[in-house]
Short mmCIF file of N, CA and C in Angstrom, two decimals:
data_model
loop_
_atom_site.label_atom_id
_atom_site.label_comp_id
_atom_site.label_asym_id
_atom_site.label_seq_id
_atom_site.Cartn_x
_atom_site.Cartn_y
_atom_site.Cartn_z
N MET A 1 23.11 -221.34 -76.51
CA MET A 1 23.76 -220.39 -77.39
C MET A 1 25.07 -219.94 -76.77
N ASN A 2 26.10 -219.96 -77.54
CA ASN A 2 27.41 -219.49 -77.11
C ASN A 2 27.38 -217.96 -77.16
N THR A 3 27.65 -217.30 -76.03
CA THR A 3 27.58 -215.84 -75.97
C THR A 3 28.64 -215.17 -76.83
N ASN A 4 29.73 -215.89 -77.16
CA ASN A 4 30.76 -215.31 -78.01
C ASN A 4 30.42 -215.42 -79.49
N ASN A 5 29.43 -216.22 -79.81
CA ASN A 5 29.03 -216.42 -81.19
C ASN A 5 28.11 -215.28 -81.64
N LYS A 6 28.50 -214.59 -82.69
CA LYS A 6 27.72 -213.46 -83.17
C LYS A 6 26.64 -213.88 -84.17
N LYS A 7 26.71 -215.09 -84.69
CA LYS A 7 25.77 -215.51 -85.72
C LYS A 7 24.30 -215.43 -85.28
N PRO A 8 23.94 -215.87 -84.05
CA PRO A 8 22.53 -215.73 -83.65
C PRO A 8 22.03 -214.29 -83.69
N TRP A 9 22.91 -213.35 -83.37
CA TRP A 9 22.51 -211.94 -83.37
C TRP A 9 22.37 -211.42 -84.80
N ILE A 10 23.13 -211.97 -85.72
CA ILE A 10 22.95 -211.62 -87.14
C ILE A 10 21.62 -212.17 -87.62
N ILE A 11 21.32 -213.40 -87.23
CA ILE A 11 20.02 -214.01 -87.57
C ILE A 11 18.90 -213.16 -86.99
N LEU A 12 19.08 -212.68 -85.77
CA LEU A 12 18.07 -211.82 -85.14
C LEU A 12 17.84 -210.55 -85.95
N ALA A 13 18.93 -209.94 -86.40
CA ALA A 13 18.80 -208.72 -87.21
C ALA A 13 18.07 -209.00 -88.52
N LEU A 14 18.39 -210.14 -89.14
CA LEU A 14 17.71 -210.51 -90.38
C LEU A 14 16.22 -210.79 -90.13
N CYS A 15 15.93 -211.42 -89.00
CA CYS A 15 14.52 -211.66 -88.65
C CYS A 15 13.77 -210.35 -88.42
N CYS A 16 14.47 -209.36 -87.88
CA CYS A 16 13.85 -208.03 -87.70
C CYS A 16 13.46 -207.44 -89.06
N GLY A 17 14.35 -207.57 -90.03
CA GLY A 17 14.04 -207.08 -91.37
C GLY A 17 12.89 -207.83 -92.01
N LEU A 18 12.87 -209.14 -91.82
CA LEU A 18 11.79 -209.94 -92.38
C LEU A 18 10.46 -209.62 -91.70
N ALA A 19 10.48 -209.41 -90.39
CA ALA A 19 9.26 -209.05 -89.67
C ALA A 19 8.75 -207.68 -90.13
N ALA A 20 9.67 -206.73 -90.30
CA ALA A 20 9.26 -205.40 -90.75
C ALA A 20 8.63 -205.46 -92.14
N SER A 21 9.20 -206.28 -93.01
CA SER A 21 8.65 -206.35 -94.36
C SER A 21 7.38 -207.19 -94.42
N SER A 22 7.32 -208.29 -93.68
CA SER A 22 6.14 -209.14 -93.76
C SER A 22 4.96 -208.56 -93.01
N ILE A 23 5.20 -208.02 -91.84
CA ILE A 23 4.10 -207.47 -91.05
C ILE A 23 3.86 -206.01 -91.40
N GLY A 24 4.95 -205.26 -91.49
CA GLY A 24 4.82 -203.83 -91.77
C GLY A 24 4.23 -203.54 -93.13
N VAL A 25 4.75 -204.16 -94.16
CA VAL A 25 4.29 -203.88 -95.52
C VAL A 25 2.98 -204.60 -95.82
N SER A 26 2.91 -205.88 -95.50
CA SER A 26 1.75 -206.66 -95.86
C SER A 26 0.50 -206.33 -95.05
N ILE A 27 0.68 -205.95 -93.82
CA ILE A 27 -0.48 -205.77 -92.95
C ILE A 27 -0.69 -204.31 -92.54
N ASN A 28 0.30 -203.73 -91.91
CA ASN A 28 0.12 -202.41 -91.31
C ASN A 28 -0.09 -201.28 -92.31
N SER A 29 0.52 -201.36 -93.47
CA SER A 29 0.41 -200.25 -94.42
C SER A 29 -0.77 -200.37 -95.38
N SER A 30 -1.47 -201.48 -95.36
CA SER A 30 -2.54 -201.68 -96.34
C SER A 30 -3.70 -200.70 -96.17
N GLY A 31 -3.98 -200.24 -94.96
CA GLY A 31 -5.08 -199.32 -94.73
C GLY A 31 -4.93 -197.99 -95.44
N VAL A 32 -3.71 -197.62 -95.77
CA VAL A 32 -3.45 -196.36 -96.46
C VAL A 32 -4.11 -196.35 -97.84
N PHE A 33 -4.29 -197.53 -98.42
CA PHE A 33 -4.76 -197.63 -99.79
C PHE A 33 -6.27 -197.83 -99.91
N TYR A 34 -6.98 -198.02 -98.82
CA TYR A 34 -8.41 -198.32 -98.89
C TYR A 34 -9.20 -197.23 -99.62
N THR A 35 -9.04 -195.99 -99.20
CA THR A 35 -9.83 -194.91 -99.80
C THR A 35 -9.47 -194.66 -101.26
N PRO A 36 -8.20 -194.45 -101.61
CA PRO A 36 -7.92 -194.16 -103.03
C PRO A 36 -8.28 -195.32 -103.97
N VAL A 37 -8.02 -196.54 -103.55
CA VAL A 37 -8.33 -197.68 -104.44
C VAL A 37 -9.83 -197.87 -104.55
N SER A 38 -10.54 -197.83 -103.44
CA SER A 38 -11.99 -198.03 -103.50
C SER A 38 -12.67 -196.93 -104.31
N GLU A 39 -12.18 -195.70 -104.18
CA GLU A 39 -12.76 -194.61 -104.97
C GLU A 39 -12.47 -194.78 -106.46
N SER A 40 -11.26 -195.18 -106.80
CA SER A 40 -10.94 -195.34 -108.22
C SER A 40 -11.67 -196.52 -108.84
N LEU A 41 -12.02 -197.52 -108.04
CA LEU A 41 -12.76 -198.68 -108.56
C LEU A 41 -14.27 -198.53 -108.35
N HIS A 42 -14.68 -197.40 -107.80
CA HIS A 42 -16.10 -197.09 -107.57
C HIS A 42 -16.78 -198.17 -106.74
N MET A 43 -16.15 -198.50 -105.62
CA MET A 43 -16.75 -199.45 -104.67
C MET A 43 -16.61 -198.89 -103.27
N MET A 44 -17.41 -199.40 -102.35
CA MET A 44 -17.35 -198.92 -100.98
C MET A 44 -16.05 -199.40 -100.33
N ARG A 45 -15.56 -198.61 -99.38
CA ARG A 45 -14.32 -198.97 -98.69
C ARG A 45 -14.44 -200.32 -97.99
N GLY A 46 -15.59 -200.59 -97.39
CA GLY A 46 -15.79 -201.86 -96.71
C GLY A 46 -15.71 -203.04 -97.66
N THR A 47 -16.24 -202.86 -98.86
CA THR A 47 -16.17 -203.92 -99.87
C THR A 47 -14.72 -204.18 -100.25
N PHE A 48 -13.97 -203.12 -100.46
CA PHE A 48 -12.57 -203.27 -100.82
C PHE A 48 -11.76 -203.83 -99.66
N SER A 49 -12.00 -203.32 -98.45
CA SER A 49 -11.18 -203.73 -97.31
C SER A 49 -11.43 -205.18 -96.89
N MET A 50 -12.49 -205.78 -97.40
CA MET A 50 -12.76 -207.19 -97.09
C MET A 50 -11.60 -208.08 -97.54
N HIS A 51 -10.83 -207.63 -98.53
CA HIS A 51 -9.70 -208.45 -98.97
C HIS A 51 -8.68 -208.63 -97.85
N MET A 52 -8.55 -207.66 -96.96
CA MET A 52 -7.62 -207.81 -95.83
C MET A 52 -8.18 -208.74 -94.77
N THR A 53 -9.50 -208.80 -94.64
CA THR A 53 -10.10 -209.78 -93.73
C THR A 53 -9.82 -211.18 -94.25
N ILE A 54 -10.00 -211.37 -95.54
CA ILE A 54 -9.70 -212.67 -96.16
C ILE A 54 -8.22 -212.98 -96.02
N PHE A 55 -7.37 -212.00 -96.27
CA PHE A 55 -5.92 -212.14 -96.10
C PHE A 55 -5.60 -212.64 -94.69
N SER A 56 -6.18 -212.00 -93.69
CA SER A 56 -5.88 -212.33 -92.29
C SER A 56 -6.38 -213.73 -91.93
N LEU A 57 -7.57 -214.09 -92.39
CA LEU A 57 -8.11 -215.42 -92.11
C LEU A 57 -7.26 -216.52 -92.75
N VAL A 58 -6.88 -216.31 -94.00
CA VAL A 58 -6.06 -217.30 -94.70
C VAL A 58 -4.68 -217.38 -94.06
N THR A 59 -4.13 -216.25 -93.64
CA THR A 59 -2.84 -216.26 -92.95
C THR A 59 -2.93 -217.09 -91.67
N ALA A 60 -3.99 -216.88 -90.90
CA ALA A 60 -4.16 -217.61 -89.63
C ALA A 60 -4.30 -219.11 -89.87
N ILE A 61 -5.09 -219.49 -90.84
CA ILE A 61 -5.31 -220.91 -91.12
C ILE A 61 -4.03 -221.55 -91.65
N THR A 62 -3.36 -220.87 -92.58
CA THR A 62 -2.13 -221.41 -93.16
C THR A 62 -1.02 -221.52 -92.12
N SER A 63 -1.00 -220.62 -91.15
CA SER A 63 0.02 -220.64 -90.11
C SER A 63 0.00 -221.95 -89.31
N LEU A 64 -1.15 -222.59 -89.26
CA LEU A 64 -1.24 -223.87 -88.55
C LEU A 64 -0.39 -224.96 -89.21
N PHE A 65 -0.16 -224.82 -90.51
CA PHE A 65 0.56 -225.84 -91.26
C PHE A 65 2.03 -225.51 -91.50
N VAL A 66 2.44 -224.30 -91.16
CA VAL A 66 3.81 -223.87 -91.41
C VAL A 66 4.86 -224.73 -90.71
N PRO A 67 4.68 -225.10 -89.43
CA PRO A 67 5.71 -225.94 -88.80
C PRO A 67 5.94 -227.27 -89.52
N ARG A 68 4.88 -227.89 -90.01
CA ARG A 68 5.04 -229.14 -90.76
C ARG A 68 5.77 -228.91 -92.07
N LEU A 69 5.46 -227.80 -92.74
CA LEU A 69 6.16 -227.48 -93.99
C LEU A 69 7.65 -227.26 -93.73
N MET A 70 7.95 -226.62 -92.61
CA MET A 70 9.35 -226.34 -92.28
C MET A 70 10.11 -227.62 -91.92
N GLU A 71 9.40 -228.66 -91.49
CA GLU A 71 10.05 -229.94 -91.23
C GLU A 71 10.36 -230.67 -92.53
N LYS A 72 9.52 -230.48 -93.55
CA LYS A 72 9.66 -231.22 -94.81
C LYS A 72 10.54 -230.51 -95.84
N PHE A 73 10.55 -229.19 -95.81
CA PHE A 73 11.26 -228.42 -96.83
C PHE A 73 12.23 -227.45 -96.17
N SER A 74 13.25 -227.06 -96.90
CA SER A 74 14.20 -226.09 -96.35
C SER A 74 13.51 -224.73 -96.23
N TYR A 75 13.86 -224.01 -95.18
CA TYR A 75 13.24 -222.71 -94.99
C TYR A 75 13.65 -221.75 -96.10
N LYS A 76 14.83 -221.92 -96.64
CA LYS A 76 15.27 -221.06 -97.75
C LYS A 76 14.34 -221.22 -98.95
N MET A 77 13.96 -222.46 -99.26
CA MET A 77 13.04 -222.69 -100.38
C MET A 77 11.65 -222.14 -100.07
N ILE A 78 11.16 -222.38 -98.84
CA ILE A 78 9.85 -221.87 -98.45
C ILE A 78 9.85 -220.34 -98.54
N LEU A 79 10.90 -219.73 -98.03
CA LEU A 79 11.01 -218.27 -98.05
C LEU A 79 11.04 -217.73 -99.48
N THR A 80 11.83 -218.35 -100.33
CA THR A 80 11.94 -217.90 -101.72
C THR A 80 10.59 -217.98 -102.44
N VAL A 81 9.95 -219.12 -102.35
CA VAL A 81 8.67 -219.32 -103.04
C VAL A 81 7.58 -218.41 -102.47
N SER A 82 7.51 -218.32 -101.14
CA SER A 82 6.44 -217.53 -100.54
C SER A 82 6.62 -216.03 -100.77
N VAL A 83 7.84 -215.53 -100.69
CA VAL A 83 8.07 -214.10 -100.95
C VAL A 83 7.78 -213.78 -102.41
N PHE A 84 8.22 -214.63 -103.32
CA PHE A 84 7.92 -214.44 -104.74
C PHE A 84 6.41 -214.41 -104.97
N THR A 85 5.70 -215.35 -104.37
CA THR A 85 4.24 -215.42 -104.53
C THR A 85 3.57 -214.17 -103.97
N ALA A 86 4.02 -213.71 -102.80
CA ALA A 86 3.45 -212.50 -102.20
C ALA A 86 3.71 -211.27 -103.07
N VAL A 87 4.91 -211.16 -103.61
CA VAL A 87 5.24 -210.02 -104.46
C VAL A 87 4.41 -210.02 -105.74
N VAL A 88 4.31 -211.18 -106.38
CA VAL A 88 3.54 -211.27 -107.63
C VAL A 88 2.06 -210.99 -107.37
N SER A 89 1.49 -211.59 -106.32
CA SER A 89 0.06 -211.37 -106.04
C SER A 89 -0.21 -209.92 -105.66
N THR A 90 0.70 -209.30 -104.94
CA THR A 90 0.54 -207.88 -104.61
C THR A 90 0.64 -207.02 -105.88
N GLY A 91 1.58 -207.34 -106.74
CA GLY A 91 1.71 -206.62 -108.01
C GLY A 91 0.48 -206.76 -108.89
N LEU A 92 -0.10 -207.95 -108.89
CA LEU A 92 -1.30 -208.19 -109.70
C LEU A 92 -2.51 -207.39 -109.20
N MET A 93 -2.46 -206.96 -107.96
CA MET A 93 -3.56 -206.13 -107.44
C MET A 93 -3.66 -204.82 -108.21
N ALA A 94 -2.56 -204.36 -108.77
CA ALA A 94 -2.59 -203.13 -109.57
C ALA A 94 -3.46 -203.30 -110.81
N LEU A 95 -3.66 -204.54 -111.26
CA LEU A 95 -4.48 -204.80 -112.43
C LEU A 95 -5.92 -205.14 -112.07
N GLY A 96 -6.20 -205.26 -110.77
CA GLY A 96 -7.54 -205.65 -110.32
C GLY A 96 -8.58 -204.59 -110.62
N THR A 97 -9.73 -205.04 -111.09
CA THR A 97 -10.82 -204.11 -111.40
C THR A 97 -12.11 -204.46 -110.68
N SER A 98 -12.11 -205.56 -109.92
CA SER A 98 -13.32 -205.94 -109.18
C SER A 98 -12.93 -206.46 -107.80
N ALA A 99 -13.91 -206.47 -106.93
CA ALA A 99 -13.66 -206.92 -105.56
C ALA A 99 -13.21 -208.38 -105.53
N ILE A 100 -13.79 -209.21 -106.36
CA ILE A 100 -13.46 -210.64 -106.33
C ILE A 100 -11.98 -210.88 -106.66
N VAL A 101 -11.42 -210.08 -107.54
CA VAL A 101 -10.00 -210.19 -107.87
C VAL A 101 -9.16 -209.88 -106.64
N PHE A 102 -9.53 -208.83 -105.91
CA PHE A 102 -8.80 -208.49 -104.69
C PHE A 102 -8.97 -209.56 -103.62
N TYR A 103 -10.15 -210.18 -103.54
CA TYR A 103 -10.39 -211.24 -102.56
C TYR A 103 -9.51 -212.45 -102.86
N ILE A 104 -9.43 -212.84 -104.11
CA ILE A 104 -8.60 -213.98 -104.50
C ILE A 104 -7.13 -213.69 -104.26
N LEU A 105 -6.69 -212.51 -104.69
CA LEU A 105 -5.28 -212.13 -104.48
C LEU A 105 -4.97 -211.95 -102.99
N GLY A 106 -5.94 -211.48 -102.22
CA GLY A 106 -5.75 -211.36 -100.78
C GLY A 106 -5.55 -212.73 -100.14
N ALA A 107 -6.30 -213.71 -100.61
CA ALA A 107 -6.16 -215.08 -100.09
C ALA A 107 -4.78 -215.64 -100.45
N ILE A 108 -4.35 -215.41 -101.67
CA ILE A 108 -3.02 -215.89 -102.10
C ILE A 108 -1.93 -215.20 -101.28
N ARG A 109 -2.06 -213.89 -101.11
CA ARG A 109 -1.09 -213.16 -100.29
C ARG A 109 -1.08 -213.65 -98.85
N GLY A 110 -2.26 -213.94 -98.32
CA GLY A 110 -2.35 -214.44 -96.95
C GLY A 110 -1.66 -215.77 -96.78
N MET A 111 -1.86 -216.66 -97.75
CA MET A 111 -1.23 -217.97 -97.69
C MET A 111 0.29 -217.84 -97.76
N SER A 112 0.76 -217.01 -98.66
CA SER A 112 2.21 -216.88 -98.81
C SER A 112 2.83 -216.11 -97.64
N THR A 113 2.15 -215.10 -97.15
CA THR A 113 2.69 -214.31 -96.03
C THR A 113 2.82 -215.15 -94.77
N ALA A 114 1.91 -216.09 -94.57
CA ALA A 114 1.98 -216.96 -93.39
C ALA A 114 3.29 -217.74 -93.36
N MET A 115 3.88 -217.96 -94.52
CA MET A 115 5.09 -218.78 -94.59
C MET A 115 6.37 -217.98 -94.34
N PHE A 116 6.25 -216.66 -94.19
CA PHE A 116 7.45 -215.88 -93.85
C PHE A 116 7.18 -214.82 -92.79
N SER A 117 6.12 -215.00 -92.01
CA SER A 117 5.85 -213.99 -90.98
C SER A 117 5.93 -214.57 -89.58
N ILE A 118 4.94 -214.44 -88.76
CA ILE A 118 5.03 -214.65 -87.32
C ILE A 118 5.47 -216.06 -86.91
N VAL A 119 4.80 -217.09 -87.39
CA VAL A 119 5.13 -218.45 -86.95
C VAL A 119 6.54 -218.87 -87.38
N PRO A 120 6.89 -218.76 -88.65
CA PRO A 120 8.25 -219.17 -89.01
C PRO A 120 9.34 -218.33 -88.36
N LEU A 121 9.11 -217.04 -88.19
CA LEU A 121 10.10 -216.21 -87.51
C LEU A 121 10.30 -216.67 -86.07
N THR A 122 9.23 -217.00 -85.39
CA THR A 122 9.33 -217.49 -84.02
C THR A 122 10.08 -218.81 -83.97
N LEU A 123 9.82 -219.70 -84.93
CA LEU A 123 10.52 -220.99 -84.98
C LEU A 123 12.01 -220.80 -85.25
N VAL A 124 12.35 -219.89 -86.13
CA VAL A 124 13.76 -219.61 -86.42
C VAL A 124 14.46 -219.06 -85.17
N ILE A 125 13.82 -218.12 -84.51
CA ILE A 125 14.40 -217.54 -83.29
C ILE A 125 14.59 -218.62 -82.23
N ASN A 126 13.59 -219.46 -82.03
CA ASN A 126 13.70 -220.52 -81.03
C ASN A 126 14.81 -221.51 -81.38
N GLY A 127 15.10 -221.68 -82.66
CA GLY A 127 16.18 -222.56 -83.07
C GLY A 127 17.57 -221.98 -82.82
N TRP A 128 17.67 -220.67 -82.76
CA TRP A 128 18.98 -220.02 -82.59
C TRP A 128 19.24 -219.56 -81.17
N PHE A 129 18.19 -219.38 -80.39
CA PHE A 129 18.35 -218.87 -79.03
C PHE A 129 17.77 -219.87 -78.04
N GLU A 130 18.66 -220.49 -77.24
CA GLU A 130 18.19 -221.44 -76.24
C GLU A 130 17.70 -220.73 -74.98
N LYS A 131 18.44 -219.74 -74.53
CA LYS A 131 18.10 -219.10 -73.26
C LYS A 131 17.32 -217.81 -73.43
N LYS A 132 17.69 -217.00 -74.36
CA LYS A 132 17.08 -215.67 -74.48
C LYS A 132 16.10 -215.59 -75.65
N HIS A 133 15.39 -216.69 -75.92
CA HIS A 133 14.48 -216.66 -77.07
C HIS A 133 13.29 -215.73 -76.84
N GLY A 134 12.87 -215.53 -75.58
CA GLY A 134 11.79 -214.59 -75.28
C GLY A 134 12.21 -213.15 -75.60
N LEU A 135 13.42 -212.80 -75.18
CA LEU A 135 13.95 -211.47 -75.47
C LEU A 135 14.13 -211.28 -76.98
N ALA A 136 14.68 -212.29 -77.64
CA ALA A 136 14.91 -212.20 -79.08
C ALA A 136 13.58 -212.05 -79.83
N THR A 137 12.58 -212.81 -79.44
CA THR A 137 11.27 -212.70 -80.08
C THR A 137 10.68 -211.32 -79.87
N SER A 138 10.82 -210.80 -78.65
CA SER A 138 10.31 -209.44 -78.35
C SER A 138 10.99 -208.39 -79.21
N ILE A 139 12.28 -208.52 -79.40
CA ILE A 139 13.02 -207.56 -80.22
C ILE A 139 12.55 -207.62 -81.67
N VAL A 140 12.40 -208.83 -82.20
CA VAL A 140 11.99 -208.98 -83.60
C VAL A 140 10.62 -208.37 -83.85
N PHE A 141 9.67 -208.64 -82.99
CA PHE A 141 8.31 -208.16 -83.23
C PHE A 141 8.04 -206.77 -82.71
N TRP A 142 8.98 -206.20 -81.96
CA TRP A 142 8.86 -204.82 -81.54
C TRP A 142 9.28 -203.88 -82.67
N ILE A 143 10.29 -204.31 -83.41
CA ILE A 143 10.84 -203.50 -84.49
C ILE A 143 9.76 -203.39 -85.52
#
């Protein structure tokens, strides 16, 4: 990386925003909704929260295939399709009335989130930073 080139640092800032939205919104903030949603749907919190377990498992499994997808398709296309899918599936949760609907939508969200979260962000950072990729990765996932 050329130290005079500012583009890698712009990419780093954009990756910080993507990490905050993919990890912060999709994962960290979901627990806030367990009690009100489960109460309004008259189900136990554990039953409702199972959708996040499914989300996490599908994210982990799908993450194994992300590097191959990034070799075959442009990251811009992967990002566009996966973010759109995550937004639509999250929006559809507002219409969910049973646990199975949340489980299915959680799986869809998990698959799409895997394509714009930890693995692809790390690959993008490694592509832009030859020497300081450890520092750059730490900054992205610390934010």
